[in-house]
Amino acid sequence: MTTTQLQPSLAAVVGDRYRTHDAPVRGGVMRVGIWEPASGDRQAPTVLAVHGITSSHIAWPLVAQAMPDVRIIAPDLRGRGRSRTLPAPYGMPSHADDVAAVLDSVGVEQAVAVGHSMGAFVSLVLADRHPERVSSLVLVDGGMPLLPPPGVAPEDMSMAILGPAAERLQMTFPDHEAYRDHWREHPAFTEWVDLTTAYVDYDLVPAAAGGFHPATCVDALNEDIRELVDGDSLLNALARLRHPTSWLLAPRGLMDEVPPLYPQAAREHWLGEHPQISMAEIEDVNHYTIVMLQGGVDQVVPHVRQALAG
C-alpha cells in the first residue's frame, strides 16, 4: 500500500518511507506499519514499536521521522486498529507471540523492542518468551505491574485507570469530524497537531448499526488490562529479565493529571525489586504526548538510540 491510497490525514504524517504489511498470525493476518530506512539499507537496525491498550501503530510516525536511518516495525495489536477482528484469546502471551510472528513475516531476526503503555508489557513478555528476538527493551510509561489505587479491586482497574478511554469504546459517532471533536475535549491533547488528526481518524471504523465506533475491541481491552496488574506472564517475565532495559516515565497521566500512571511509590517499589533497570523521567509530557508530540519524542529517541548502540 502506498501513501496515496491512505486517508489524507494519514498520508500527511507517515511520509514516503512508510508501507503496510499483513503478517500471518493465529486466526488471520495482522496489519503492520513499516518505515524502511531512508538509505534502503537492508542491514539497518530495527525497532519493534508496540502501541498501547486502545491505540494503533499510528502512535509512532513522529518517532519514525526522528530515526530515518532505522527500520521501524509497528503492528496493530490483536483487537486493535486494522487487526481488530483477529480472534481471542488476547493477553500478553498472545500479543508477544503475534509480534514474534510479525518479525518472522518481515524477515527480521532481532530488534530493539520499544513499547508504549501496554506495549511495554507486551515487549517484556516477548523478551521472555522469545529472548533471541530482542536485543534490549525500552519501556515507555508502561511495563511494570500497575498498583491498584486504594480501595480499587484489580477487576475494576479498567475504569479506574482508563476512565474515559474505556467509555469511549462503547460510543458511536456520526462521522470523523464528530470523533475529532470528542478527542479535542481530551485534557491530554492540549496541542493538536497533524499526527493527532491522523491518529484519531485511523481509530474510527464503521459500526454495524450505522455511524462509526472506535476500532479497539472491548473484549480485548477487558482481557488485557487485568493482566497488567498481576498477570503470571508479566510477573514471570520480570523475574527472569535478562535484557538491558530502560524505563521512561511521564510526570503526568492519561488525563494529563498528577499523580501519573507510576507515582513515586510505584517507581521506588519496582526499581527496588529490579535495580538493573535504568529509569529516566521524560520532562513536561503526559502518558500520550510522551510519544505523540515532538517534545516527548525528542527526549525518548536518544534512549532508543542508546539501546540500538548496545
PDB file of C-alpha atoms in Angstrom:
ATOM      1  CA  MET A   1       0.000   0.000   0.000  1.00  0.00           C
ATOM      2  CA  THR A   2       1.341   3.438  -0.846  1.00  0.00           C
ATOM      3  CA  THR A   3       0.633   6.671   0.972  1.00  0.00           C
ATOM      4  CA  THR A   4      -1.516   7.859  -1.967  1.00  0.00           C
ATOM      5  CA  GLN A   5      -4.077   5.166  -1.055  1.00  0.00           C
ATOM      6  CA  LEU A   6      -4.300   6.218   2.586  1.00  0.00           C
ATOM      7  CA  GLN A   7      -6.676   8.589   4.325  1.00  0.00           C
ATOM      8  CA  PRO A   8      -5.433  12.117   3.550  1.00  0.00           C
ATOM      9  CA  SER A   9      -4.716  12.840   7.220  1.00  0.00           C
ATOM     10  CA  LEU A  10      -2.634   9.684   7.494  1.00  0.00           C
ATOM     11  CA  ALA A  11      -0.732  10.223   4.263  1.00  0.00           C
ATOM     12  CA  ALA A  12       0.242  13.669   5.547  1.00  0.00           C
ATOM     13  CA  VAL A  13       2.142  12.289   8.545  1.00  0.00           C
ATOM     14  CA  VAL A  14       3.565   8.864   7.696  1.00  0.00           C
ATOM     15  CA  GLY A  15       5.996  10.029   4.984  1.00  0.00           C
ATOM     16  CA  ASP A  16       7.425   8.268   1.947  1.00  0.00           C
ATOM     17  CA  ARG A  17       9.337   5.606   3.942  1.00  0.00           C
ATOM     18  CA  TYR A  18       6.054   4.083   5.105  1.00  0.00           C
ATOM     19  CA  ARG A  19       4.290   0.993   3.838  1.00  0.00           C
ATOM     20  CA  THR A  20       1.857  -1.518   5.270  1.00  0.00           C
ATOM     21  CA  HIS A  21       2.208  -5.271   5.523  1.00  0.00           C
ATOM     22  CA  ASP A  22      -0.223  -8.018   6.530  1.00  0.00           C
ATOM     23  CA  ALA A  23       1.559 -10.632   8.638  1.00  0.00           C
ATOM     24  CA  PRO A  24       0.116 -14.133   9.139  1.00  0.00           C
ATOM     25  CA  VAL A  25      -0.771 -14.753  12.790  1.00  0.00           C
ATOM     26  CA  ARG A  26      -3.131 -17.048  14.666  1.00  0.00           C
ATOM     27  CA  GLY A  27      -6.618 -16.673  13.195  1.00  0.00           C
ATOM     28  CA  GLY A  28      -5.809 -14.359  10.307  1.00  0.00           C
ATOM     29  CA  VAL A  29      -3.455 -11.516   9.423  1.00  0.00           C
ATOM     30  CA  MET A  30      -2.076  -8.644  11.469  1.00  0.00           C
ATOM     31  CA  ARG A  31      -1.748  -5.179   9.964  1.00  0.00           C
ATOM     32  CA  VAL A  32       1.752  -3.760  10.352  1.00  0.00           C
ATOM     33  CA  GLY A  33       3.085  -0.313   9.570  1.00  0.00           C
ATOM     34  CA  ILE A  34       6.718  -0.321   8.429  1.00  0.00           C
ATOM     35  CA  TRP A  35       9.034   2.633   7.995  1.00  0.00           C
ATOM     36  CA  GLU A  36      12.032   1.474   5.978  1.00  0.00           C
ATOM     37  CA  PRO A  37      15.392   3.238   6.453  1.00  0.00           C
ATOM     38  CA  ALA A  38      15.810   6.183   4.100  1.00  0.00           C
ATOM     39  CA  SER A  39      19.037   4.677   2.770  1.00  0.00           C
ATOM     40  CA  GLY A  40      17.323   1.453   1.774  1.00  0.00           C
ATOM     41  CA  ASP A  41      19.967  -0.432   3.764  1.00  0.00           C
ATOM     42  CA  ARG A  42      18.720  -3.975   4.373  1.00  0.00           C
ATOM     43  CA  GLN A  43      21.172  -4.268   7.282  1.00  0.00           C
ATOM     44  CA  ALA A  44      19.835  -1.185   9.065  1.00  0.00           C
ATOM     45  CA  PRO A  45      18.973  -1.622  12.741  1.00  0.00           C
ATOM     46  CA  THR A  46      15.351  -2.387  13.551  1.00  0.00           C
ATOM     47  CA  VAL A  47      12.981  -1.111  16.215  1.00  0.00           C
ATOM     48  CA  LEU A  48       9.849  -3.093  17.009  1.00  0.00           C
ATOM     49  CA  ALA A  49       7.409  -0.391  18.163  1.00  0.00           C
ATOM     50  CA  VAL A  50       4.448  -1.713  20.169  1.00  0.00           C
ATOM     51  CA  HIS A  51       1.495   0.550  20.937  1.00  0.00           C
ATOM     52  CA  GLY A  52      -0.824   0.909  23.920  1.00  0.00           C
ATOM     53  CA  ILE A  53      -4.065  -0.703  25.006  1.00  0.00           C
ATOM     54  CA  THR A  54      -6.571   1.341  22.926  1.00  0.00           C
ATOM     55  CA  SER A  55      -4.064   2.612  20.394  1.00  0.00           C
ATOM     56  CA  SER A  56      -2.665   1.585  16.989  1.00  0.00           C
ATOM     57  CA  HIS A  57       0.569   1.766  15.027  1.00  0.00           C
ATOM     58  CA  ILE A  58      -0.345   5.368  14.168  1.00  0.00           C
ATOM     59  CA  ALA A  59       1.123   6.362  17.537  1.00  0.00           C
ATOM     60  CA  TRP A  60       4.627   6.088  16.019  1.00  0.00           C
ATOM     61  CA  PRO A  61       5.097   8.424  12.973  1.00  0.00           C
ATOM     62  CA  LEU A  62       6.998  11.101  14.909  1.00  0.00           C
ATOM     63  CA  VAL A  63       9.400   8.515  16.308  1.00  0.00           C
ATOM     64  CA  ALA A  64       9.906   7.130  12.792  1.00  0.00           C
ATOM     65  CA  GLN A  65      10.550  10.601  11.393  1.00  0.00           C
ATOM     66  CA  ALA A  66      13.169  11.206  14.070  1.00  0.00           C
ATOM     67  CA  MET A  67      15.021   7.994  13.131  1.00  0.00           C
ATOM     68  CA  PRO A  68      15.346   7.970   9.318  1.00  0.00           C
ATOM     69  CA  ASP A  69      18.285   5.552   9.442  1.00  0.00           C
ATOM     70  CA  VAL A  70      16.306   2.913  11.371  1.00  0.00           C
ATOM     71  CA  ARG A  71      13.655   0.418  10.290  1.00  0.00           C
ATOM     72  CA  ILE A  72      10.519   0.803  12.403  1.00  0.00           C
ATOM     73  CA  ILE A  73       8.114  -2.152  12.515  1.00  0.00           C
ATOM     74  CA  ALA A  74       4.848  -1.259  14.241  1.00  0.00           C
ATOM     75  CA  PRO A  75       1.934  -3.720  14.361  1.00  0.00           C
ATOM     76  CA  ASP A  76      -1.700  -3.071  15.143  1.00  0.00           C
ATOM     77  CA  LEU A  77      -2.101  -5.481  18.044  1.00  0.00           C
ATOM     78  CA  ARG A  78      -4.792  -8.168  18.114  1.00  0.00           C
ATOM     79  CA  GLY A  79      -8.158  -6.497  18.719  1.00  0.00           C
ATOM     80  CA  ARG A  80      -6.934  -3.030  17.672  1.00  0.00           C
ATOM     81  CA  GLY A  81      -6.684  -0.926  14.528  1.00  0.00           C
ATOM     82  CA  ARG A  82      -6.869  -2.984  11.345  1.00  0.00           C
ATOM     83  CA  SER A  83      -6.173  -6.133  13.404  1.00  0.00           C
ATOM     84  CA  ARG A  84      -9.378  -5.614  15.393  1.00  0.00           C
ATOM     85  CA  THR A  85     -11.165  -8.696  14.039  1.00  0.00           C
ATOM     86  CA  LEU A  86      -8.451 -11.183  14.999  1.00  0.00           C
ATOM     87  CA  PRO A  87      -9.978 -13.662  17.447  1.00  0.00           C
ATOM     88  CA  ALA A  88      -9.462 -14.152  21.165  1.00  0.00           C
ATOM     89  CA  PRO A  89      -7.711 -15.130  23.313  1.00  0.00           C
ATOM     90  CA  TYR A  90      -5.894 -11.865  23.820  1.00  0.00           C
ATOM     91  CA  GLY A  91      -3.471 -11.356  26.716  1.00  0.00           C
ATOM     92  CA  MET A  92       0.245 -10.697  26.868  1.00  0.00           C
ATOM     93  CA  PRO A  93       1.442 -14.163  25.742  1.00  0.00           C
ATOM     94  CA  SER A  94      -0.821 -13.983  22.696  1.00  0.00           C
ATOM     95  CA  HIS A  95       0.375 -10.470  21.809  1.00  0.00           C
ATOM     96  CA  ALA A  96       4.001 -11.484  22.341  1.00  0.00           C
ATOM     97  CA  ASP A  97       3.660 -14.479  20.036  1.00  0.00           C
ATOM     98  CA  ASP A  98       1.906 -12.281  17.474  1.00  0.00           C
ATOM     99  CA  VAL A  99       4.716  -9.745  17.303  1.00  0.00           C
ATOM    100  CA  ALA A 100       7.302 -12.537  17.090  1.00  0.00           C
ATOM    101  CA  ALA A 101       5.329 -13.810  14.080  1.00  0.00           C
ATOM    102  CA  VAL A 102       5.437 -10.294  12.628  1.00  0.00           C
ATOM    103  CA  LEU A 103       9.234 -10.306  12.846  1.00  0.00           C
ATOM    104  CA  ASP A 104       9.251 -13.683  11.106  1.00  0.00           C
ATOM    105  CA  SER A 105       6.984 -12.381   8.376  1.00  0.00           C
ATOM    106  CA  VAL A 106       9.226  -9.421   7.545  1.00  0.00           C
ATOM    107  CA  GLY A 107      12.462 -11.395   7.875  1.00  0.00           C
ATOM    108  CA  VAL A 108      13.888  -9.625  10.932  1.00  0.00           C
ATOM    109  CA  GLU A 109      15.778 -11.819  13.361  1.00  0.00           C
ATOM    110  CA  GLN A 110      16.252  -9.347  16.216  1.00  0.00           C
ATOM    111  CA  ALA A 111      15.110  -5.872  17.195  1.00  0.00           C
ATOM    112  CA  VAL A 112      15.103  -3.359  19.999  1.00  0.00           C
ATOM    113  CA  ALA A 113      11.590  -3.584  21.436  1.00  0.00           C
ATOM    114  CA  VAL A 114      10.130  -0.166  22.239  1.00  0.00           C
ATOM    115  CA  GLY A 115       6.770  -0.498  23.941  1.00  0.00           C
ATOM    116  CA  HIS A 116       4.457   2.316  24.975  1.00  0.00           C
ATOM    117  CA  SER A 117       1.905   1.745  27.752  1.00  0.00           C
ATOM    118  CA  MET A 118       0.517  -1.798  27.289  1.00  0.00           C
ATOM    119  CA  GLY A 119       3.064  -2.228  24.506  1.00  0.00           C
ATOM    120  CA  ALA A 120       5.749  -2.169  27.191  1.00  0.00           C
ATOM    121  CA  PHE A 121       4.103  -5.159  28.896  1.00  0.00           C
ATOM    122  CA  VAL A 122       3.900  -6.967  25.545  1.00  0.00           C
ATOM    123  CA  SER A 123       7.583  -6.214  24.963  1.00  0.00           C
ATOM    124  CA  LEU A 124       8.600  -7.665  28.330  1.00  0.00           C
ATOM    125  CA  VAL A 125       6.685 -10.877  27.695  1.00  0.00           C
ATOM    126  CA  LEU A 126       8.091 -11.054  24.156  1.00  0.00           C
ATOM    127  CA  ALA A 127      11.622 -10.831  25.586  1.00  0.00           C
ATOM    128  CA  ASP A 128      10.809 -13.679  27.971  1.00  0.00           C
ATOM    129  CA  ARG A 129       9.043 -15.991  25.523  1.00  0.00           C
ATOM    130  CA  HIS A 130      11.287 -15.228  22.533  1.00  0.00           C
ATOM    131  CA  PRO A 131      14.531 -13.930  24.074  1.00  0.00           C
ATOM    132  CA  GLU A 132      16.553 -14.310  20.882  1.00  0.00           C
ATOM    133  CA  ARG A 133      14.261 -11.854  19.049  1.00  0.00           C
ATOM    134  CA  VAL A 134      15.010  -8.951  21.394  1.00  0.00           C
ATOM    135  CA  SER A 135      18.350  -7.210  21.915  1.00  0.00           C
ATOM    136  CA  SER A 136      17.118  -4.736  24.522  1.00  0.00           C
ATOM    137  CA  LEU A 137      13.964  -3.119  25.858  1.00  0.00           C
ATOM    138  CA  VAL A 138      12.757   0.476  26.067  1.00  0.00           C
ATOM    139  CA  LEU A 139       9.609   0.628  28.189  1.00  0.00           C
ATOM    140  CA  VAL A 140       7.745   3.913  27.712  1.00  0.00           C
ATOM    141  CA  ASP A 141       5.363   4.714  30.577  1.00  0.00           C
ATOM    142  CA  GLY A 142       4.430   1.065  30.985  1.00  0.00           C
ATOM    143  CA  GLY A 143       5.791  -2.388  31.658  1.00  0.00           C
ATOM    144  CA  MET A 144       5.816  -2.561  35.444  1.00  0.00           C
ATOM    145  CA  PRO A 145       2.647  -4.047  37.001  1.00  0.00           C
ATOM    146  CA  LEU A 146       0.070  -1.401  37.829  1.00  0.00           C
ATOM    147  CA  LEU A 147      -0.634  -0.961  41.516  1.00  0.00           C
ATOM    148  CA  PRO A 148      -4.395  -0.524  42.096  1.00  0.00           C
ATOM    149  CA  PRO A 149      -5.314   2.762  43.793  1.00  0.00           C
ATOM    150  CA  PRO A 150      -6.518   2.418  47.391  1.00  0.00           C
ATOM    151  CA  GLY A 151      -9.955   0.821  47.562  1.00  0.00           C
ATOM    152  CA  VAL A 152      -9.951  -0.363  43.934  1.00  0.00           C
ATOM    153  CA  ALA A 153     -10.178  -4.109  43.256  1.00  0.00           C
ATOM    154  CA  PRO A 154      -7.968  -5.479  40.471  1.00  0.00           C
ATOM    155  CA  GLU A 155     -11.011  -6.402  38.387  1.00  0.00           C
ATOM    156  CA  ASP A 156     -12.124  -2.757  38.473  1.00  0.00           C
ATOM    157  CA  MET A 157      -8.843  -1.409  37.173  1.00  0.00           C
ATOM    158  CA  SER A 158     -10.176  -0.819  33.647  1.00  0.00           C
ATOM    159  CA  MET A 159     -12.380   2.102  34.636  1.00  0.00           C
ATOM    160  CA  ALA A 160     -10.121   3.256  37.483  1.00  0.00           C
ATOM    161  CA  ILE A 161      -7.110   3.718  35.219  1.00  0.00           C
ATOM    162  CA  LEU A 162      -8.515   4.200  31.727  1.00  0.00           C
ATOM    163  CA  GLY A 163     -11.678   6.077  32.661  1.00  0.00           C
ATOM    164  CA  PRO A 164     -12.966   7.927  29.579  1.00  0.00           C
ATOM    165  CA  ALA A 165     -10.730   5.840  27.303  1.00  0.00           C
ATOM    166  CA  ALA A 166     -12.743   2.753  28.252  1.00  0.00           C
ATOM    167  CA  GLU A 167     -16.070   4.602  27.995  1.00  0.00           C
ATOM    168  CA  ARG A 168     -15.174   5.834  24.506  1.00  0.00           C
ATOM    169  CA  LEU A 169     -15.121   2.287  23.148  1.00  0.00           C
ATOM    170  CA  GLN A 170     -18.869   1.993  23.853  1.00  0.00           C
ATOM    171  CA  MET A 171     -19.738   5.123  21.874  1.00  0.00           C
ATOM    172  CA  THR A 172     -20.761   5.680  18.258  1.00  0.00           C
ATOM    173  CA  PHE A 173     -20.161   8.796  16.181  1.00  0.00           C
ATOM    174  CA  PRO A 174     -21.915  10.067  13.043  1.00  0.00           C
ATOM    175  CA  ASP A 175     -18.707  10.975  11.215  1.00  0.00           C
ATOM    176  CA  HIS A 176     -14.983  11.619  11.539  1.00  0.00           C
ATOM    177  CA  GLU A 177     -15.415  15.267  12.457  1.00  0.00           C
ATOM    178  CA  ALA A 178     -17.591  14.347  15.435  1.00  0.00           C
ATOM    179  CA  TYR A 179     -14.906  11.953  16.617  1.00  0.00           C
ATOM    180  CA  ARG A 180     -12.258  14.629  16.226  1.00  0.00           C
ATOM    181  CA  ASP A 181     -14.412  16.958  18.311  1.00  0.00           C
ATOM    182  CA  HIS A 182     -14.653  14.294  21.006  1.00  0.00           C
ATOM    183  CA  TRP A 183     -10.861  13.994  21.160  1.00  0.00           C
ATOM    184  CA  ARG A 184     -10.396  17.769  21.150  1.00  0.00           C
ATOM    185  CA  GLU A 185     -12.030  17.807  24.589  1.00  0.00           C
ATOM    186  CA  HIS A 186      -9.495  15.297  25.948  1.00  0.00           C
ATOM    187  CA  PRO A 187      -7.298  17.072  28.517  1.00  0.00           C
ATOM    188  CA  ALA A 188      -4.162  15.206  27.406  1.00  0.00           C
ATOM    189  CA  PHE A 189      -4.333  16.676  23.884  1.00  0.00           C
ATOM    190  CA  THR A 190      -3.904  20.357  24.612  1.00  0.00           C
ATOM    191  CA  GLU A 191      -1.753  20.718  21.487  1.00  0.00           C
ATOM    192  CA  TRP A 192      -3.495  19.402  18.367  1.00  0.00           C
ATOM    193  CA  VAL A 193      -1.072  18.534  15.570  1.00  0.00           C
ATOM    194  CA  ASP A 194      -1.286  16.681  12.241  1.00  0.00           C
ATOM    195  CA  LEU A 195      -0.444  13.391  13.971  1.00  0.00           C
ATOM    196  CA  THR A 196      -3.406  13.835  16.326  1.00  0.00           C
ATOM    197  CA  THR A 197      -5.776  14.100  13.374  1.00  0.00           C
ATOM    198  CA  ALA A 198      -4.282  11.052  11.659  1.00  0.00           C
ATOM    199  CA  TYR A 199      -4.336   9.023  14.875  1.00  0.00           C
ATOM    200  CA  VAL A 200      -7.974   9.851  15.599  1.00  0.00           C
ATOM    201  CA  ASP A 201      -9.126   9.296  12.003  1.00  0.00           C
ATOM    202  CA  TYR A 202      -7.415   5.892  11.824  1.00  0.00           C
ATOM    203  CA  ASP A 203      -9.125   4.787  15.027  1.00  0.00           C
ATOM    204  CA  LEU A 204     -12.650   5.190  13.620  1.00  0.00           C
ATOM    205  CA  VAL A 205     -14.297   2.225  11.810  1.00  0.00           C
ATOM    206  CA  PRO A 206     -17.852   1.624  10.524  1.00  0.00           C
ATOM    207  CA  ALA A 207     -20.381   0.372  13.082  1.00  0.00           C
ATOM    208  CA  ALA A 208     -22.812  -2.414  12.173  1.00  0.00           C
ATOM    209  CA  ALA A 209     -25.848  -0.326  13.124  1.00  0.00           C
ATOM    210  CA  GLY A 210     -24.626   2.749  11.260  1.00  0.00           C
ATOM    211  CA  GLY A 211     -22.201   5.502  12.046  1.00  0.00           C
ATOM    212  CA  PHE A 212     -18.714   4.777  13.353  1.00  0.00           C
ATOM    213  CA  HIS A 213     -17.072   3.486  16.514  1.00  0.00           C
ATOM    214  CA  PRO A 214     -13.508   3.201  17.872  1.00  0.00           C
ATOM    215  CA  ALA A 215     -11.542   0.262  16.489  1.00  0.00           C
ATOM    216  CA  THR A 216     -10.461  -1.346  19.765  1.00  0.00           C
ATOM    217  CA  CYS A 217     -12.424  -4.477  20.696  1.00  0.00           C
ATOM    218  CA  VAL A 218     -13.948  -4.098  24.179  1.00  0.00           C
ATOM    219  CA  ASP A 219     -13.336  -7.772  24.981  1.00  0.00           C
ATOM    220  CA  ALA A 220      -9.649  -7.310  24.132  1.00  0.00           C
ATOM    221  CA  LEU A 221      -9.356  -4.338  26.467  1.00  0.00           C
ATOM    222  CA  ASN A 222     -11.068  -6.125  29.344  1.00  0.00           C
ATOM    223  CA  GLU A 223      -8.969  -9.269  28.967  1.00  0.00           C
ATOM    224  CA  ASP A 224      -5.707  -7.381  28.590  1.00  0.00           C
ATOM    225  CA  ILE A 225      -5.937  -4.805  31.355  1.00  0.00           C
ATOM    226  CA  ARG A 226      -6.454  -7.431  34.049  1.00  0.00           C
ATOM    227  CA  GLU A 227      -3.057  -8.900  33.124  1.00  0.00           C
ATOM    228  CA  LEU A 228      -1.360  -5.552  33.593  1.00  0.00           C
ATOM    229  CA  VAL A 229      -1.947  -5.767  37.322  1.00  0.00           C
ATOM    230  CA  ASP A 230      -0.706  -9.228  38.240  1.00  0.00           C
ATOM    231  CA  GLY A 231      -0.668 -11.434  35.159  1.00  0.00           C
ATOM    232  CA  ASP A 232       1.541 -14.500  35.565  1.00  0.00           C
ATOM    233  CA  SER A 233       3.248 -14.000  32.210  1.00  0.00           C
ATOM    234  CA  LEU A 234       4.305 -10.481  33.178  1.00  0.00           C
ATOM    235  CA  LEU A 235       5.488 -11.375  36.675  1.00  0.00           C
ATOM    236  CA  ASN A 236       7.461 -14.318  35.292  1.00  0.00           C
ATOM    237  CA  ALA A 237       8.988 -12.132  32.586  1.00  0.00           C
ATOM    238  CA  LEU A 238      10.165  -9.640  35.178  1.00  0.00           C
ATOM    239  CA  ALA A 239      11.540 -12.375  37.431  1.00  0.00           C
ATOM    240  CA  ARG A 240      13.589 -13.711  34.503  1.00  0.00           C
ATOM    241  CA  LEU A 241      14.500 -10.354  32.979  1.00  0.00           C
ATOM    242  CA  ARG A 242      17.888 -10.670  31.246  1.00  0.00           C
ATOM    243  CA  HIS A 243      17.842  -7.958  28.567  1.00  0.00           C
ATOM    244  CA  PRO A 244      19.141  -4.416  29.056  1.00  0.00           C
ATOM    245  CA  THR A 245      16.065  -2.385  29.964  1.00  0.00           C
ATOM    246  CA  SER A 246      15.251   1.317  30.120  1.00  0.00           C
ATOM    247  CA  TRP A 247      12.073   2.573  31.790  1.00  0.00           C
ATOM    248  CA  LEU A 248      10.954   6.020  30.593  1.00  0.00           C
ATOM    249  CA  LEU A 249       8.244   7.686  32.633  1.00  0.00           C
ATOM    250  CA  ALA A 250       5.850  10.587  32.128  1.00  0.00           C
ATOM    251  CA  PRO A 251       5.265  13.014  35.010  1.00  0.00           C
ATOM    252  CA  ARG A 252       1.536  13.243  34.159  1.00  0.00           C
ATOM    253  CA  GLY A 253      -1.088  10.581  33.488  1.00  0.00           C
ATOM    254  CA  LEU A 254      -3.699   9.646  30.863  1.00  0.00           C
ATOM    255  CA  MET A 255      -5.812  12.726  31.618  1.00  0.00           C
ATOM    256  CA  ASP A 256      -2.767  14.994  31.946  1.00  0.00           C
ATOM    257  CA  GLU A 257      -3.135  14.614  35.698  1.00  0.00           C
ATOM    258  CA  VAL A 258      -0.792  14.297  38.658  1.00  0.00           C
ATOM    259  CA  PRO A 259      -0.085  11.732  40.047  1.00  0.00           C
ATOM    260  CA  PRO A 260       0.966   9.923  36.870  1.00  0.00           C
ATOM    261  CA  LEU A 261       0.430   6.284  35.929  1.00  0.00           C
ATOM    262  CA  TYR A 262       3.509   5.431  38.009  1.00  0.00           C
ATOM    263  CA  PRO A 263       3.643   7.658  41.111  1.00  0.00           C
ATOM    264  CA  GLN A 264       6.770   7.848  43.202  1.00  0.00           C
ATOM    265  CA  ALA A 265       5.816   4.916  45.431  1.00  0.00           C
ATOM    266  CA  ALA A 266       5.396   2.646  42.397  1.00  0.00           C
ATOM    267  CA  ARG A 267       8.720   3.779  40.943  1.00  0.00           C
ATOM    268  CA  GLU A 268      10.539   3.052  44.182  1.00  0.00           C
ATOM    269  CA  HIS A 269       8.809  -0.302  44.541  1.00  0.00           C
ATOM    270  CA  TRP A 270       9.687  -1.638  41.094  1.00  0.00           C
ATOM    271  CA  LEU A 271      13.201  -0.239  40.961  1.00  0.00           C
ATOM    272  CA  GLY A 272      13.796  -1.769  44.379  1.00  0.00           C
ATOM    273  CA  GLU A 273      12.768  -5.156  43.022  1.00  0.00           C
ATOM    274  CA  HIS A 274      14.606  -4.725  39.702  1.00  0.00           C
ATOM    275  CA  PRO A 275      17.635  -2.488  40.282  1.00  0.00           C
ATOM    276  CA  GLN A 276      19.134  -3.483  36.917  1.00  0.00           C
ATOM    277  CA  ILE A 277      16.500  -1.376  35.148  1.00  0.00           C
ATOM    278  CA  SER A 278      17.560   2.132  34.170  1.00  0.00           C
ATOM    279  CA  MET A 279      14.819   4.723  34.810  1.00  0.00           C
ATOM    280  CA  ALA A 280      14.506   8.228  33.358  1.00  0.00           C
ATOM    281  CA  GLU A 281      11.695  10.770  33.576  1.00  0.00           C
ATOM    282  CA  ILE A 282      10.732  12.495  30.337  1.00  0.00           C
ATOM    283  CA  GLU A 283      10.047  16.136  31.121  1.00  0.00           C
ATOM    284  CA  ASP A 284       6.788  18.027  30.572  1.00  0.00           C
ATOM    285  CA  VAL A 285       4.764  15.225  28.936  1.00  0.00           C
ATOM    286  CA  ASN A 286       1.770  13.080  29.768  1.00  0.00           C
ATOM    287  CA  HIS A 287       1.019   9.431  29.025  1.00  0.00           C
ATOM    288  CA  TYR A 288       0.064  10.203  25.420  1.00  0.00           C
ATOM    289  CA  THR A 289       2.357  13.061  24.466  1.00  0.00           C
ATOM    290  CA  ILE A 290       5.483  11.178  25.517  1.00  0.00           C
ATOM    291  CA  VAL A 291       5.405   9.613  22.014  1.00  0.00           C
ATOM    292  CA  MET A 292       2.859  11.778  20.186  1.00  0.00           C
ATOM    293  CA  LEU A 293       4.314  15.276  20.480  1.00  0.00           C
ATOM    294  CA  GLN A 294       7.732  16.395  19.352  1.00  0.00           C
ATOM    295  CA  GLY A 295       8.830  17.466  22.820  1.00  0.00           C
ATOM    296  CA  GLY A 296       8.387  13.932  24.117  1.00  0.00           C
ATOM    297  CA  VAL A 297       9.855  12.260  21.045  1.00  0.00           C
ATOM    298  CA  ASP A 298      12.972  14.428  21.216  1.00  0.00           C
ATOM    299  CA  GLN A 299      13.647  13.051  24.706  1.00  0.00           C
ATOM    300  CA  VAL A 300      12.643   9.430  24.034  1.00  0.00           C
ATOM    301  CA  VAL A 301      14.662   8.910  20.838  1.00  0.00           C
ATOM    302  CA  PRO A 302      18.116   9.287  22.473  1.00  0.00           C
ATOM    303  CA  HIS A 303      17.229   6.407  24.801  1.00  0.00           C
ATOM    304  CA  VAL A 304      16.180   4.292  21.817  1.00  0.00           C
ATOM    305  CA  ARG A 305      19.422   5.121  20.039  1.00  0.00           C
ATOM    306  CA  GLN A 306      21.380   4.168  23.136  1.00  0.00           C
ATOM    307  CA  ALA A 307      19.581   0.816  23.137  1.00  0.00           C
ATOM    308  CA  LEU A 308      20.379   0.318  19.451  1.00  0.00           C
ATOM    309  CA  ALA A 309      24.024   1.036  20.114  1.00  0.00           C
ATOM    310  CA  GLY A 310      24.095  -1.744  22.686  1.00  0.00           C
TER     311      GLY A 310
END
